[in-house]
Amino acid sequence: EPEVTQTPSHQVTQMGQEVILRCVPISNHLYFYWYRQILGQKVEFLVSFYNNEISEKSEIFDDQFSVERPDGSNFTLKIRSTKLEDSAMYFCASTGTSSSYNEQFFGPGTRLTVL
Amino acid sequence: AQSVAQPEDQVNVAEGNPLTVKCTYSVSGNPYLFWYVQYPNRGLQFLLKYITGDNLVKGSYGFEAEFNKSQTSFHLKKPSALVSDSALYFCAVRDGWGGGNDMRFGAGTRLTVKP
């Protein structure tokens, strides 16, 4: 069964450093998403991406964040200058169509620890 | 904006007993409701969804959920719990009236099924 994959599973970085989280969505999917979950809190939407551009973003997704689909398979989330409060689990998701009644398929997550 | 509440952080049941994991929602339009499960070191896995039609929806692994519009609830149920059902369960909602792509999640409920 096809699945979303994410690397690395755990990333430790120093405050102020740039990090790139990588995702490989399901191959025939067209819509991609990033979510995050701060420890003990709810899963929060960050951004959705379609046709090589951001289609929606939340208030969390400020200028420190960016997303990119550099090739036909990868989907990345970049944090330019990490802050302590960026420490969280980051989930990538994908879906074949944008219909709001379609479920999204999630990756296993990357745990980001900012020291 | 849409939101979801899962009032219980933890649910404990004995194997073979029925289980219920509660979820209430708030949307301005039509609710599209989803349940996901997360096992350790895995991504969120889709269980079931309600879009329209019958209020009782059936999903994977014997789970079902009942949509109750008057109570704005979408509780997850299973008639006979298994130890292997122990996991973290998330309820999520989208606004079906132009609510976009973002999915709003609850904080999650940890289900523990004891032998």
mmCIF file of C-alpha atoms in Angstrom:
data_model
loop_
_atom_site.group_PDB
_atom_site.id
_atom_site.type_symbol
_atom_site.label_atom_id
_atom_site.label_comp_id
_atom_site.label_asym_id
_atom_site.label_seq_id
_atom_site.Cartn_x
_atom_site.Cartn_y
_atom_site.Cartn_z
ATOM 1 C CA GLU A 1 0.000 0.000 0.000
ATOM 2 C CA PRO A 2 1.456 3.392 -0.937
ATOM 3 C CA GLU A 3 2.346 5.651 1.956
ATOM 4 C CA VAL A 4 3.754 9.062 2.730
ATOM 5 C CA THR A 5 7.331 9.003 4.001
ATOM 6 C CA GLN A 6 9.240 11.648 5.952
ATOM 7 C CA THR A 7 12.891 12.193 6.757
ATOM 8 C CA PRO A 8 14.527 12.524 9.152
ATOM 9 C CA SER A 9 12.485 10.940 11.893
ATOM 10 C CA HIS A 10 14.190 13.186 14.458
ATOM 11 C CA GLN A 11 16.052 16.445 13.883
ATOM 12 C CA VAL A 12 17.941 18.296 16.585
ATOM 13 C CA THR A 13 19.123 21.815 15.849
ATOM 14 C CA GLN A 14 20.393 24.926 17.564
ATOM 15 C CA MET A 15 18.182 27.980 17.847
ATOM 16 C CA GLY A 16 18.676 30.277 14.864
ATOM 17 C CA GLN A 17 19.695 27.504 12.500
ATOM 18 C CA GLU A 18 17.844 26.600 9.329
ATOM 19 C CA VAL A 19 16.210 23.210 9.008
ATOM 20 C CA ILE A 20 14.629 21.435 6.079
ATOM 21 C CA LEU A 21 12.102 18.700 6.685
ATOM 22 C CA ARG A 22 11.511 16.337 3.813
ATOM 23 C CA CYS A 23 8.474 14.443 2.678
ATOM 24 C CA VAL A 24 7.727 12.104 -0.186
ATOM 25 C CA PRO A 25 3.964 12.156 -0.803
ATOM 26 C CA ILE A 26 2.055 9.329 -2.433
ATOM 27 C CA SER A 27 3.122 9.326 -6.059
ATOM 28 C CA ASN A 28 -0.126 10.197 -7.838
ATOM 29 C CA HIS A 29 -1.293 12.745 -5.284
ATOM 30 C CA LEU A 30 -1.531 16.394 -6.223
ATOM 31 C CA TYR A 31 -2.264 18.216 -2.964
ATOM 32 C CA PHE A 32 0.228 18.435 -0.147
ATOM 33 C CA TYR A 33 0.051 19.654 3.417
ATOM 34 C CA TRP A 34 2.142 20.301 6.478
ATOM 35 C CA TYR A 35 0.839 20.082 10.013
ATOM 36 C CA ARG A 36 2.566 20.327 13.337
ATOM 37 C CA GLN A 37 1.885 19.025 16.811
ATOM 38 C CA ILE A 38 3.559 20.605 19.801
ATOM 39 C CA LEU A 39 3.985 18.000 22.533
ATOM 40 C CA GLY A 40 0.726 17.422 24.347
ATOM 41 C CA GLN A 41 -1.227 19.775 22.108
ATOM 42 C CA LYS A 42 -3.472 19.398 19.107
ATOM 43 C CA VAL A 43 -2.430 18.833 15.515
ATOM 44 C CA GLU A 44 -2.354 22.230 13.769
ATOM 45 C CA PHE A 45 -2.605 23.027 10.067
ATOM 46 C CA LEU A 46 0.333 24.952 8.635
ATOM 47 C CA VAL A 47 0.023 25.067 4.857
ATOM 48 C CA SER A 48 -1.452 23.442 1.779
ATOM 49 C CA PHE A 49 0.271 23.323 -1.601
ATOM 50 C CA TYR A 50 -0.963 22.610 -5.098
ATOM 51 C CA ASN A 51 0.388 23.161 -8.567
ATOM 52 C CA ASN A 52 3.678 24.505 -7.229
ATOM 53 C CA GLU A 53 2.162 27.186 -5.080
ATOM 54 C CA ILE A 54 0.703 27.674 -1.654
ATOM 55 C CA SER A 55 -3.082 27.424 -1.719
ATOM 56 C CA GLU A 56 -3.720 28.123 1.952
ATOM 57 C CA LYS A 57 -1.706 28.862 5.047
ATOM 58 C CA SER A 58 -2.444 29.386 8.706
ATOM 59 C CA GLU A 59 -1.367 32.218 10.945
ATOM 60 C CA ILE A 60 1.409 29.961 12.233
ATOM 61 C CA PHE A 61 3.022 29.853 8.791
ATOM 62 C CA ASP A 62 4.898 33.148 8.956
ATOM 63 C CA ASP A 63 7.859 34.409 6.953
ATOM 64 C CA GLN A 64 10.197 31.989 8.699
ATOM 65 C CA PHE A 65 8.494 29.086 6.952
ATOM 66 C CA SER A 66 8.578 28.115 3.321
ATOM 67 C CA VAL A 67 7.607 25.086 1.289
ATOM 68 C CA GLU A 68 8.894 23.750 -1.960
ATOM 69 C CA ARG A 69 8.453 20.872 -4.332
ATOM 70 C CA PRO A 70 11.949 20.803 -5.805
ATOM 71 C CA ASP A 71 11.337 17.787 -7.997
ATOM 72 C CA GLY A 72 8.592 15.348 -8.894
ATOM 73 C CA SER A 73 8.674 13.459 -5.644
ATOM 74 C CA ASN A 74 9.843 15.561 -2.689
ATOM 75 C CA PHE A 75 7.922 18.166 -0.725
ATOM 76 C CA THR A 76 9.932 20.164 1.789
ATOM 77 C CA LEU A 77 9.266 22.460 4.700
ATOM 78 C CA LYS A 78 12.019 24.938 5.519
ATOM 79 C CA ILE A 79 12.315 26.897 8.731
ATOM 80 C CA ARG A 80 14.833 29.678 8.179
ATOM 81 C CA SER A 81 15.792 30.601 11.715
ATOM 82 C CA THR A 82 14.455 28.150 14.239
ATOM 83 C CA LYS A 83 13.067 29.229 17.582
ATOM 84 C CA LEU A 84 12.626 27.183 20.720
ATOM 85 C CA GLU A 85 8.871 27.209 20.185
ATOM 86 C CA ASP A 86 9.294 25.510 16.817
ATOM 87 C CA SER A 87 10.025 22.282 18.664
ATOM 88 C CA ALA A 88 7.217 19.950 17.630
ATOM 89 C CA MET A 89 6.279 16.934 15.565
ATOM 90 C CA TYR A 90 5.795 17.922 11.937
ATOM 91 C CA PHE A 91 3.491 15.848 9.762
ATOM 92 C CA CYS A 92 3.298 15.861 5.993
ATOM 93 C CA ALA A 93 0.083 14.754 4.283
ATOM 94 C CA SER A 94 -1.157 14.344 0.741
ATOM 95 C CA THR A 95 -4.384 13.722 -1.103
ATOM 96 C CA GLY A 96 -5.309 13.039 -4.687
ATOM 97 C CA THR A 97 -7.922 15.749 -5.042
ATOM 98 C CA SER A 98 -8.805 18.914 -3.216
ATOM 99 C CA SER A 99 -12.332 17.868 -2.402
ATOM 100 C CA SER A 100 -12.817 18.669 1.215
ATOM 101 C CA TYR A 101 -14.533 15.341 1.777
ATOM 102 C CA ASN A 102 -11.450 13.341 0.842
ATOM 103 C CA GLU A 103 -9.255 12.059 3.616
ATOM 104 C CA GLN A 104 -5.611 13.021 3.746
ATOM 105 C CA PHE A 105 -2.811 10.474 4.014
ATOM 106 C CA PHE A 106 -0.223 11.290 6.647
ATOM 107 C CA GLY A 107 3.438 10.496 7.026
ATOM 108 C CA PRO A 108 4.967 9.256 10.297
ATOM 109 C CA GLY A 109 6.236 12.691 11.226
ATOM 110 C CA THR A 110 9.559 14.375 11.961
ATOM 111 C CA ARG A 111 10.276 15.315 15.541
ATOM 112 C CA LEU A 112 12.078 18.666 15.565
ATOM 113 C CA THR A 113 13.941 19.619 18.717
ATOM 114 C CA VAL A 114 15.330 23.153 18.907
ATOM 115 C CA LEU A 115 17.939 23.702 21.619
ATOM 116 C CA ALA B 1 -13.797 28.852 11.754
ATOM 117 C CA GLN B 2 -14.180 25.170 12.412
ATOM 118 C CA SER B 3 -13.012 23.492 15.619
ATOM 119 C CA VAL B 4 -13.112 20.151 17.345
ATOM 120 C CA ALA B 5 -13.100 19.157 21.009
ATOM 121 C CA GLN B 6 -12.166 15.793 22.438
ATOM 122 C CA PRO B 7 -13.158 16.090 26.079
ATOM 123 C CA GLU B 8 -11.243 13.051 27.313
ATOM 124 C CA ASP B 9 -7.458 12.867 27.289
ATOM 125 C CA GLN B 10 -7.549 9.201 28.219
ATOM 126 C CA VAL B 11 -10.054 6.363 27.880
ATOM 127 C CA ASN B 12 -9.489 2.995 29.524
ATOM 128 C CA VAL B 13 -11.561 -0.076 28.714
ATOM 129 C CA ALA B 14 -11.258 -3.790 29.261
ATOM 130 C CA GLU B 15 -10.796 -6.063 26.279
ATOM 131 C CA GLY B 16 -14.119 -7.268 24.947
ATOM 132 C CA ASN B 17 -16.049 -4.307 26.314
ATOM 133 C CA PRO B 18 -17.554 -1.616 24.105
ATOM 134 C CA LEU B 19 -15.579 1.584 23.705
ATOM 135 C CA THR B 20 -16.539 5.169 22.975
ATOM 136 C CA VAL B 21 -14.198 8.041 22.185
ATOM 137 C CA LYS B 22 -15.993 11.367 22.234
ATOM 138 C CA CYS B 23 -15.795 14.254 19.795
ATOM 139 C CA THR B 24 -17.791 17.445 19.421
ATOM 140 C CA TYR B 25 -17.383 19.961 16.642
ATOM 141 C CA SER B 26 -18.178 23.499 15.617
ATOM 142 C CA VAL B 27 -18.492 24.704 12.021
ATOM 143 C CA SER B 28 -20.381 27.493 10.337
ATOM 144 C CA GLY B 29 -21.355 25.359 7.329
ATOM 145 C CA ASN B 30 -21.710 21.647 6.713
ATOM 146 C CA PRO B 31 -19.396 19.479 8.805
ATOM 147 C CA TYR B 32 -17.137 16.970 7.145
ATOM 148 C CA LEU B 33 -15.899 14.801 9.999
ATOM 149 C CA PHE B 34 -12.995 12.387 10.191
ATOM 150 C CA TRP B 35 -11.406 10.009 12.664
ATOM 151 C CA TYR B 36 -7.725 9.149 12.544
ATOM 152 C CA VAL B 37 -5.652 6.788 14.684
ATOM 153 C CA GLN B 38 -1.978 7.095 15.506
ATOM 154 C CA TYR B 39 0.119 4.151 16.629
ATOM 155 C CA PRO B 40 3.583 4.733 18.143
ATOM 156 C CA ASN B 41 6.122 6.004 15.606
ATOM 157 C CA ARG B 42 3.526 5.996 12.842
ATOM 158 C CA GLY B 43 1.625 8.705 11.017
ATOM 159 C CA LEU B 44 -2.063 9.366 11.403
ATOM 160 C CA GLN B 45 -4.107 6.633 9.752
ATOM 161 C CA PHE B 46 -7.578 7.302 8.412
ATOM 162 C CA LEU B 47 -10.377 5.327 10.086
ATOM 163 C CA LEU B 48 -13.656 6.719 8.802
ATOM 164 C CA LYS B 49 -15.487 9.849 7.754
ATOM 165 C CA TYR B 50 -18.929 11.403 7.655
ATOM 166 C CA ILE B 51 -19.818 13.592 4.704
ATOM 167 C CA THR B 52 -23.530 13.111 4.186
ATOM 168 C CA GLY B 53 -26.174 10.396 4.328
ATOM 169 C CA ASP B 54 -26.567 7.845 7.089
ATOM 170 C CA ASN B 55 -25.626 9.149 10.486
ATOM 171 C CA LEU B 56 -23.895 5.897 11.384
ATOM 172 C CA VAL B 57 -20.714 5.372 9.408
ATOM 173 C CA LYS B 58 -18.571 2.282 9.480
ATOM 174 C CA GLY B 59 -14.838 2.273 9.034
ATOM 175 C CA SER B 60 -11.677 0.251 9.372
ATOM 176 C CA TYR B 61 -10.946 -2.352 12.077
ATOM 177 C CA GLY B 62 -14.589 -2.608 13.183
ATOM 178 C CA PHE B 63 -14.893 1.026 14.229
ATOM 179 C CA GLU B 64 -17.976 3.085 13.616
ATOM 180 C CA ALA B 65 -19.060 6.601 14.439
ATOM 181 C CA GLU B 66 -22.396 8.303 14.819
ATOM 182 C CA PHE B 67 -23.031 11.791 13.539
ATOM 183 C CA ASN B 68 -25.471 13.702 15.738
ATOM 184 C CA LYS B 69 -26.304 17.094 14.325
ATOM 185 C CA SER B 70 -28.370 18.316 17.260
ATOM 186 C CA GLN B 71 -25.571 17.525 19.693
ATOM 187 C CA THR B 72 -22.813 18.472 17.227
ATOM 188 C CA SER B 73 -21.074 15.231 18.051
ATOM 189 C CA PHE B 74 -19.269 12.494 16.162
ATOM 190 C CA HIS B 75 -18.351 9.854 18.734
ATOM 191 C CA LEU B 76 -16.190 6.916 17.740
ATOM 192 C CA LYS B 77 -17.386 3.512 18.857
ATOM 193 C CA LYS B 78 -16.522 -0.150 18.727
ATOM 194 C CA PRO B 79 -18.706 -2.928 20.131
ATOM 195 C CA SER B 80 -15.831 -5.061 21.435
ATOM 196 C CA ALA B 81 -12.416 -3.569 22.117
ATOM 197 C CA LEU B 82 -9.132 -5.318 21.391
ATOM 198 C CA VAL B 83 -5.802 -4.770 23.111
ATOM 199 C CA SER B 84 -4.425 -3.866 19.679
ATOM 200 C CA ASP B 85 -6.858 -0.912 19.524
ATOM 201 C CA SER B 86 -4.700 0.873 22.106
ATOM 202 C CA ALA B 87 -3.509 4.042 20.366
ATOM 203 C CA LEU B 88 -4.029 7.779 20.077
ATOM 204 C CA TYR B 89 -7.258 8.801 18.340
ATOM 205 C CA PHE B 90 -7.881 12.132 16.650
ATOM 206 C CA CYS B 91 -11.152 13.631 15.506
ATOM 207 C CA ALA B 92 -10.994 16.228 12.729
ATOM 208 C CA VAL B 93 -13.409 18.522 10.923
ATOM 209 C CA ARG B 94 -13.552 20.517 7.740
ATOM 210 C CA ASP B 95 -16.169 23.090 6.843
ATOM 211 C CA GLY B 96 -17.944 21.741 3.783
ATOM 212 C CA TRP B 97 -19.046 25.219 2.730
ATOM 213 C CA GLY B 98 -15.902 26.594 1.185
ATOM 214 C CA GLY B 99 -13.877 25.768 4.240
ATOM 215 C CA GLY B 100 -10.801 25.135 2.190
ATOM 216 C CA ASN B 101 -8.282 22.425 2.543
ATOM 217 C CA ASP B 102 -7.252 22.747 6.130
ATOM 218 C CA MET B 103 -8.426 20.160 8.571
ATOM 219 C CA ARG B 104 -8.904 21.080 12.224
ATOM 220 C CA PHE B 105 -7.936 18.394 14.708
ATOM 221 C CA GLY B 106 -8.850 17.716 18.279
ATOM 222 C CA ALA B 107 -6.182 17.293 20.909
ATOM 223 C CA GLY B 108 -6.413 13.523 20.737
ATOM 224 C CA THR B 109 -7.623 10.818 23.104
ATOM 225 C CA ARG B 110 -5.350 8.041 24.259
ATOM 226 C CA LEU B 111 -7.234 4.755 24.300
ATOM 227 C CA THR B 112 -5.869 1.960 26.456
ATOM 228 C CA VAL B 113 -7.461 -1.466 26.217
ATOM 229 C CA LYS B 114 -6.454 -3.781 29.039
ATOM 230 C CA PRO B 115 -6.484 -7.560 28.723
#
